mmCIF file of C-alpha atoms and ligand atoms in Angstrom:
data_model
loop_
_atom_site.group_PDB
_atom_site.id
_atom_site.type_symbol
_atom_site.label_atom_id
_atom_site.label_comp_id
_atom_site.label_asym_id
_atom_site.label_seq_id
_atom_site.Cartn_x
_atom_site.Cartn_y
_atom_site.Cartn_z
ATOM 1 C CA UNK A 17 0.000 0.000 0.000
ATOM 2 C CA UNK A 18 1.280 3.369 -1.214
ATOM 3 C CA UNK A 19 1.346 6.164 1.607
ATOM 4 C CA UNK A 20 -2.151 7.866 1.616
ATOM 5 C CA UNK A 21 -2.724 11.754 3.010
ATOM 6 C CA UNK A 22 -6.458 11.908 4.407
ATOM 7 C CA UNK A 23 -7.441 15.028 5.516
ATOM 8 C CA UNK A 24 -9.567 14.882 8.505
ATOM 9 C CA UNK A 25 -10.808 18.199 8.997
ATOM 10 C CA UNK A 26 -9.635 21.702 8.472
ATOM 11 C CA UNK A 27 -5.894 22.011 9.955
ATOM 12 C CA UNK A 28 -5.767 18.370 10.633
ATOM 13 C CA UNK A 29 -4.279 15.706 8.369
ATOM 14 C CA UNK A 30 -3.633 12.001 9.089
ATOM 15 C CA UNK A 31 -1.009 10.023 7.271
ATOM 16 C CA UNK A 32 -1.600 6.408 6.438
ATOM 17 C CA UNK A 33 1.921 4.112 5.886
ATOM 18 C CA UNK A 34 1.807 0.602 5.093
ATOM 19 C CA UNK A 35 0.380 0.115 8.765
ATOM 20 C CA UNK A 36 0.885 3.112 10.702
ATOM 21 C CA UNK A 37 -0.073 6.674 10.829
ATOM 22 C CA UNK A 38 1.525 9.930 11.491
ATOM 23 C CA UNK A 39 -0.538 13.085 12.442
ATOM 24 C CA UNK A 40 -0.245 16.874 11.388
ATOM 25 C CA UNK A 41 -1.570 19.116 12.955
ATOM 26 C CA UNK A 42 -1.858 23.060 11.687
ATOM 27 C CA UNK A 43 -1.672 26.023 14.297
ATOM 28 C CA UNK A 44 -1.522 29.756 13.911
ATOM 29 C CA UNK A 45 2.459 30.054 13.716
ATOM 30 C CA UNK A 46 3.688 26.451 13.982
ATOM 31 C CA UNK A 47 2.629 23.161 13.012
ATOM 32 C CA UNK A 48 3.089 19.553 14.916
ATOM 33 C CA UNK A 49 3.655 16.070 13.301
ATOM 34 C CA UNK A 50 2.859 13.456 15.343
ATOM 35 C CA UNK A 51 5.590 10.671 14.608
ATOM 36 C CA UNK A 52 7.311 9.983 11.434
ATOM 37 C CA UNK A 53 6.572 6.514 10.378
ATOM 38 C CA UNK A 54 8.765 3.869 9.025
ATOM 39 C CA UNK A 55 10.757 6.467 7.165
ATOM 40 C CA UNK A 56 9.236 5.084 3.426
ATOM 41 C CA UNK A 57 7.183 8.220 2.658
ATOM 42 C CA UNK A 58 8.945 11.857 2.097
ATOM 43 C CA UNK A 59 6.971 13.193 4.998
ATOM 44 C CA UNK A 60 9.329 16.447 5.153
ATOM 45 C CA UNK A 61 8.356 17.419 1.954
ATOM 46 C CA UNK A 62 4.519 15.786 2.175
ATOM 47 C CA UNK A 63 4.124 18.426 5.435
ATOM 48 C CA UNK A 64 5.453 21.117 3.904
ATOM 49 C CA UNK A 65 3.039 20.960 1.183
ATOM 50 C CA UNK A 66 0.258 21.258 3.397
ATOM 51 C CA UNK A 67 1.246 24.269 5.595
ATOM 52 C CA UNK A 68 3.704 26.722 5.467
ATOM 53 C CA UNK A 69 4.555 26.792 9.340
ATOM 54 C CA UNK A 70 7.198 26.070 10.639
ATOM 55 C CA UNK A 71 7.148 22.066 12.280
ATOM 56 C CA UNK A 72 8.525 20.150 14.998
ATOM 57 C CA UNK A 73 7.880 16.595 15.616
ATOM 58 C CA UNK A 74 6.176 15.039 18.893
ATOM 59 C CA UNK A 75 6.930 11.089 18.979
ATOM 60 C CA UNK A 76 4.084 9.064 20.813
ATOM 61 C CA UNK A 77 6.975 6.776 21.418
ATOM 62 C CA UNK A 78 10.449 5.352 19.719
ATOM 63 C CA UNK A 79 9.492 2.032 18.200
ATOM 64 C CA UNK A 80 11.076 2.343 14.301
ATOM 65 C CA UNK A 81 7.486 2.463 12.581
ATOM 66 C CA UNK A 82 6.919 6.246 14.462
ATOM 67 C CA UNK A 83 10.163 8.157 13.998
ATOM 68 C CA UNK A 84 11.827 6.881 10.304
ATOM 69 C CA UNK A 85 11.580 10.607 9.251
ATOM 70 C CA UNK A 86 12.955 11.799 12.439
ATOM 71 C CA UNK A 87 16.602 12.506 10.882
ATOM 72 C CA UNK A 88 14.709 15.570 8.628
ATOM 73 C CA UNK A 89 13.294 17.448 11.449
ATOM 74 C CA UNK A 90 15.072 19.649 13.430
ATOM 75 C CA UNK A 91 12.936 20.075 16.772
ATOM 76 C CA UNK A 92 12.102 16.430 17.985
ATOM 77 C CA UNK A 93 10.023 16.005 21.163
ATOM 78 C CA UNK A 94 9.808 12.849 23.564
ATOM 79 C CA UNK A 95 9.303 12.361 26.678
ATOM 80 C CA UNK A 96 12.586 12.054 28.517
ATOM 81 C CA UNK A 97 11.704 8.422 30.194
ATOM 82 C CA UNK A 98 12.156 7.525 26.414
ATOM 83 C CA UNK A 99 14.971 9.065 25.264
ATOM 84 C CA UNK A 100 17.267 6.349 26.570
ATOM 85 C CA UNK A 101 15.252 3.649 24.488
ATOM 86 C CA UNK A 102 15.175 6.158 21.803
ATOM 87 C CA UNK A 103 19.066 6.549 21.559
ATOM 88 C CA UNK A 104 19.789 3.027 21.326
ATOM 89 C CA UNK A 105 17.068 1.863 18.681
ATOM 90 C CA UNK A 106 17.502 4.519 16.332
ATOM 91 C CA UNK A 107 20.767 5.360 15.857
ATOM 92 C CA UNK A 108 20.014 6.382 12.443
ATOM 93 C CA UNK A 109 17.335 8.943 12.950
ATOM 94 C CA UNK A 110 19.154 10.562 16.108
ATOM 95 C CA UNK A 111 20.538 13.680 16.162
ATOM 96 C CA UNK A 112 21.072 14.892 20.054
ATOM 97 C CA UNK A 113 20.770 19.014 18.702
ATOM 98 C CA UNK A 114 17.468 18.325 17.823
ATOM 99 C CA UNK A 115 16.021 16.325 20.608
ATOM 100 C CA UNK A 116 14.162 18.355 23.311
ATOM 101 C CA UNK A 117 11.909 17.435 26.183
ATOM 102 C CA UNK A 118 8.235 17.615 26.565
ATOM 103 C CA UNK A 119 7.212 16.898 30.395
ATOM 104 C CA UNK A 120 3.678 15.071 31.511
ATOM 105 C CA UNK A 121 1.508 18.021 32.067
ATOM 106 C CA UNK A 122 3.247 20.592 29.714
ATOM 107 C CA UNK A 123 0.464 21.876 27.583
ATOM 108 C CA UNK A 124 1.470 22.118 23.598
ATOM 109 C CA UNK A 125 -0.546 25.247 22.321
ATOM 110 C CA UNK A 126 -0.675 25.749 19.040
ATOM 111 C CA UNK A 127 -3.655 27.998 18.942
ATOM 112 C CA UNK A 128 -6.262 26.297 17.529
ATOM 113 C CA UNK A 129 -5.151 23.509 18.872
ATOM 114 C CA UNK A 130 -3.988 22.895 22.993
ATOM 115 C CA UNK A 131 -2.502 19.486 24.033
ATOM 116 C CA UNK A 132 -1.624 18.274 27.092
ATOM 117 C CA UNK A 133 0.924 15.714 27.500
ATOM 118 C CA UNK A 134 0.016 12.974 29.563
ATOM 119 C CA UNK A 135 2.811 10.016 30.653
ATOM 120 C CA UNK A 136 1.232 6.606 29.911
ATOM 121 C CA UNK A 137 4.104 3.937 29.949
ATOM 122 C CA UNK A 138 3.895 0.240 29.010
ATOM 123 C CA UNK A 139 4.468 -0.026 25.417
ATOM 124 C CA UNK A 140 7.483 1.788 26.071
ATOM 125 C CA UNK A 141 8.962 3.715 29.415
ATOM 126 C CA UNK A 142 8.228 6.930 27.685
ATOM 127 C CA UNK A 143 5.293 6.422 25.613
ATOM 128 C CA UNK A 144 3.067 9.607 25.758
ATOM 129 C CA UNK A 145 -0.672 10.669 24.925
ATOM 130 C CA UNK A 146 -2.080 13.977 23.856
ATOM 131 C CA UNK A 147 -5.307 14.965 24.891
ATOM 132 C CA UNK A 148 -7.294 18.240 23.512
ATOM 133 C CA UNK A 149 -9.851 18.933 26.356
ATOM 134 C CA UNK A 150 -11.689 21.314 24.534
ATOM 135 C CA UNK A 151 -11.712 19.072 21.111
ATOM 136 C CA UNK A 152 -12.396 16.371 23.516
ATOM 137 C CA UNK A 153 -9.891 13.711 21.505
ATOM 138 C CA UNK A 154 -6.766 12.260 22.421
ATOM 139 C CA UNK A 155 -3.846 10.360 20.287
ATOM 140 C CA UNK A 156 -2.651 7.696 22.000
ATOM 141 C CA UNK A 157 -0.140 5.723 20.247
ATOM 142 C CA UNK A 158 -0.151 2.228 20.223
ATOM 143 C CA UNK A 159 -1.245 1.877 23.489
ATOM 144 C CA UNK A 160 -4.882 2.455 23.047
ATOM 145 C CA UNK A 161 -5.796 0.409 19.960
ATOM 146 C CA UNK A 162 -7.451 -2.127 18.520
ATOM 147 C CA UNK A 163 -4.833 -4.013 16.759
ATOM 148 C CA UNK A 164 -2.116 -6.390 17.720
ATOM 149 C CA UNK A 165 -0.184 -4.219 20.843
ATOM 150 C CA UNK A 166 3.538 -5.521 21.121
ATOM 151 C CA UNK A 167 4.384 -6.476 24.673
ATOM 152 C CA UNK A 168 6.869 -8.535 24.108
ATOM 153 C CA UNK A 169 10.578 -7.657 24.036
ATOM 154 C CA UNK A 170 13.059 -4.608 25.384
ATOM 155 C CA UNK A 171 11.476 -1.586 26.979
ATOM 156 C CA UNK A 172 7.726 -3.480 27.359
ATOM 157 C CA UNK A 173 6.309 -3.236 30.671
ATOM 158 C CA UNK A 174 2.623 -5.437 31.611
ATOM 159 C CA UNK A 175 2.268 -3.795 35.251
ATOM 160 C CA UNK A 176 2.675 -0.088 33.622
ATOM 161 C CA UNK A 177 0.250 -1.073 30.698
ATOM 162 C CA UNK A 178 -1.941 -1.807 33.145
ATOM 163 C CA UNK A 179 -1.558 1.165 35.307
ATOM 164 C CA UNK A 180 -1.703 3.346 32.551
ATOM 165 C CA UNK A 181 -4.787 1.728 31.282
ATOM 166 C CA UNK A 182 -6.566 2.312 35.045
ATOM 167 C CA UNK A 183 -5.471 5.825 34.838
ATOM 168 C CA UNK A 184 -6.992 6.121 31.225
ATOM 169 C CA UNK A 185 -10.208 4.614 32.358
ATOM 170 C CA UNK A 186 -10.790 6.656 35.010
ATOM 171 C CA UNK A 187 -10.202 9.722 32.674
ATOM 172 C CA UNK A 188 -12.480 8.074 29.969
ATOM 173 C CA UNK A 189 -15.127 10.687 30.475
ATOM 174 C CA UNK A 190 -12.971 13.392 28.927
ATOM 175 C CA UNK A 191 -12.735 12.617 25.175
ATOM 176 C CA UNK A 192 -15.348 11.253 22.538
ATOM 177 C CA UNK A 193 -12.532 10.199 19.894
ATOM 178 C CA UNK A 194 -9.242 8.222 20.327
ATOM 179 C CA UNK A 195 -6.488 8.349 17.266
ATOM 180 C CA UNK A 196 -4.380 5.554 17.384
ATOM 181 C CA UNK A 197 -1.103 4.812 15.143
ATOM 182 C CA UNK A 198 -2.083 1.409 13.959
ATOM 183 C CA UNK A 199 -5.432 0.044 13.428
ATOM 184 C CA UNK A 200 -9.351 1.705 13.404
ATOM 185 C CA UNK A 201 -8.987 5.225 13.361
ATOM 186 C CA UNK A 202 -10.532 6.950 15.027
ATOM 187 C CA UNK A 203 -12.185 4.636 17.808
ATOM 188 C CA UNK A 204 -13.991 5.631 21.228
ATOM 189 C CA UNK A 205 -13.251 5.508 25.117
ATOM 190 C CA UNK A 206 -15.277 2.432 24.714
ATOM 191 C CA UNK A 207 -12.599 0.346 23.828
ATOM 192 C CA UNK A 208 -10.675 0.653 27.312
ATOM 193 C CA UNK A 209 -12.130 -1.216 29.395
ATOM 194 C CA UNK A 210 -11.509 -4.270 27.637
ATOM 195 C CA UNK A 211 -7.587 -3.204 26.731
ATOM 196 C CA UNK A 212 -7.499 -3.231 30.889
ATOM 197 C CA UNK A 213 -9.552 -6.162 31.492
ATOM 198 C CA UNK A 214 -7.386 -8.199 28.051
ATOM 199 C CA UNK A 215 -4.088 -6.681 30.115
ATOM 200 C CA UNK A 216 -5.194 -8.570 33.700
ATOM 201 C CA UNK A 217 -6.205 -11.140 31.777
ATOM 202 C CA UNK A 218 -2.440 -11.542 29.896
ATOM 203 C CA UNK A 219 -0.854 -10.679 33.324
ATOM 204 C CA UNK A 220 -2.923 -13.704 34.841
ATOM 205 C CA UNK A 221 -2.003 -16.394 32.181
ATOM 206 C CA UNK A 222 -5.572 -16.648 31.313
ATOM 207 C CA UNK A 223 -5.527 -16.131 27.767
ATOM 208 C CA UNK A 224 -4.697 -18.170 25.009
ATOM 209 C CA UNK A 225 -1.178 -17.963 23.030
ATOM 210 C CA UNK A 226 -1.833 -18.284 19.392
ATOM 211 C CA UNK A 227 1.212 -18.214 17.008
ATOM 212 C CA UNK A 228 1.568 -14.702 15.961
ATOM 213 C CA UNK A 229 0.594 -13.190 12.207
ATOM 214 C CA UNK A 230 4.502 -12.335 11.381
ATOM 215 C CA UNK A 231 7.527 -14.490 12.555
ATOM 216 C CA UNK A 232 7.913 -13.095 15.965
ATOM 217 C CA UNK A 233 9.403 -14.204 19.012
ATOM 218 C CA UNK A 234 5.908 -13.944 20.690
ATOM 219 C CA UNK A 235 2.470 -15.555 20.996
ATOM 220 C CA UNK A 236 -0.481 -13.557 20.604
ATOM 221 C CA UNK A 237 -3.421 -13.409 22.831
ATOM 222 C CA UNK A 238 -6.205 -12.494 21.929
ATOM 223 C CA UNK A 239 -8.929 -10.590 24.362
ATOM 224 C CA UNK A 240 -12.123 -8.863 23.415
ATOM 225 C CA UNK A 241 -10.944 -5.502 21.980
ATOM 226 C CA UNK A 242 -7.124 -6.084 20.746
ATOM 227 C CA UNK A 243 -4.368 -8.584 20.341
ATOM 228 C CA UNK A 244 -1.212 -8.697 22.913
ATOM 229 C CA UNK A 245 1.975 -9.773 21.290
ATOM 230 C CA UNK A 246 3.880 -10.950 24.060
HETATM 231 ZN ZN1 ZN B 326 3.745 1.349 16.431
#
């Protein structure tokens, strides 16, 4: 599948890649892409065809599908629980004068757009989630999804997924629509409760290992909403 540019609504443009998705979003002097992908489309050039702001990049989190175009960017932003992960799987696409720190909390305003960073580890030790209050939508990486969530392997943490999954349930009530990088997009709140109740499950040993889609050294288990690979 060829890379595909849907524009969502005025000022806000998803990009589909073999898989994943980046996010742009436009705001009255600067612009935000959310992660870079695999690094197969020309997403420097692909944003900069759609606004003429200046933008800097906000990575959900380090896996190599979400920061491939990281290299042609020069303001990166992570959170810094993932920078060590970062440096170390993607040599490639780091560049320490363009890596800066966004903090849980920290509010990204762009105007039209306001995000607020929230900390939700698990997936990784830094993975992140913006939320819009007022827009009432939050992107949440691969850690709210209903695809196949990778759990398996360095950085991957069961008792933070969970925790972060508690924390995200409790705070269901304060978005409508959930963007994730891989999978339906967009989905609802709905879906949470059974990522947490598929997580306790995994943690428990009571689901079922399946062999997994790709050669991986994981099973998958499958629970109401999603697929662990783990
Ligand atoms: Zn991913």
């Amino acid at each position: 599948m060829a890379g595909q540019i849907i524009k969502v609504q005025d000022h806000f443009w998803r990009f589909e890649e073999d898989g994943v998705r980046s996010f742009l979003f436009e705001g009255e002097t600067r612009a935000m892409l959310v992660d870079t992908g695999f690094g197969t489309l020309p997403l420097k050039k692909m944003v900069t065809e759609l606004t003429d702001k200046p933008v800097f990049v906000v990575n959900t989190h380090t896996d190599g599908d979400h920061t491939g175009c990281n290299r042609d960017f020069d303001a990166v932003y992570m959170h810094p629980a993932e920078m060590d992960y970062y440096v170390r799987k993607n040599p490639q696409v780091y560049r320490r004068e363009s890596l800066h720190a966004i903090w849980e909390g920290d509010i990204i305003d762009l105007g039209y757009w306001k995000f607020e960073v929230l900390l939700t580890p698990g997936h990784t030790p830094g993975s992140i989630m913006l939320l819009d209050r007022e827009k009432r939508m939050l992107i949440s990486g691969d850690t709210i999804q209903d695809g196949n969530i990778f759990m398996f392997s360095d950085g991957r943490n069961l008792p933070a997924f969970i925790a972060t999954m508690e924390r995200m349930a409790k705070m269901s009530g304060e978005f409508d629509t959930v963007w994730p990088s891989h999978s339906t997009c967009p989905i609802t709140p709905a879906i949470i409760p059974g990522l947490l109740a598929g997580a306790k499950d995994l943690e428990a040993g009571k689901l079922t290992p399946q062999e997994p889609p790709w050669e991986m050294p994981c099973k998958l288990y499958r629970c109401d909403v999603a697929a662990f690979c783990y």
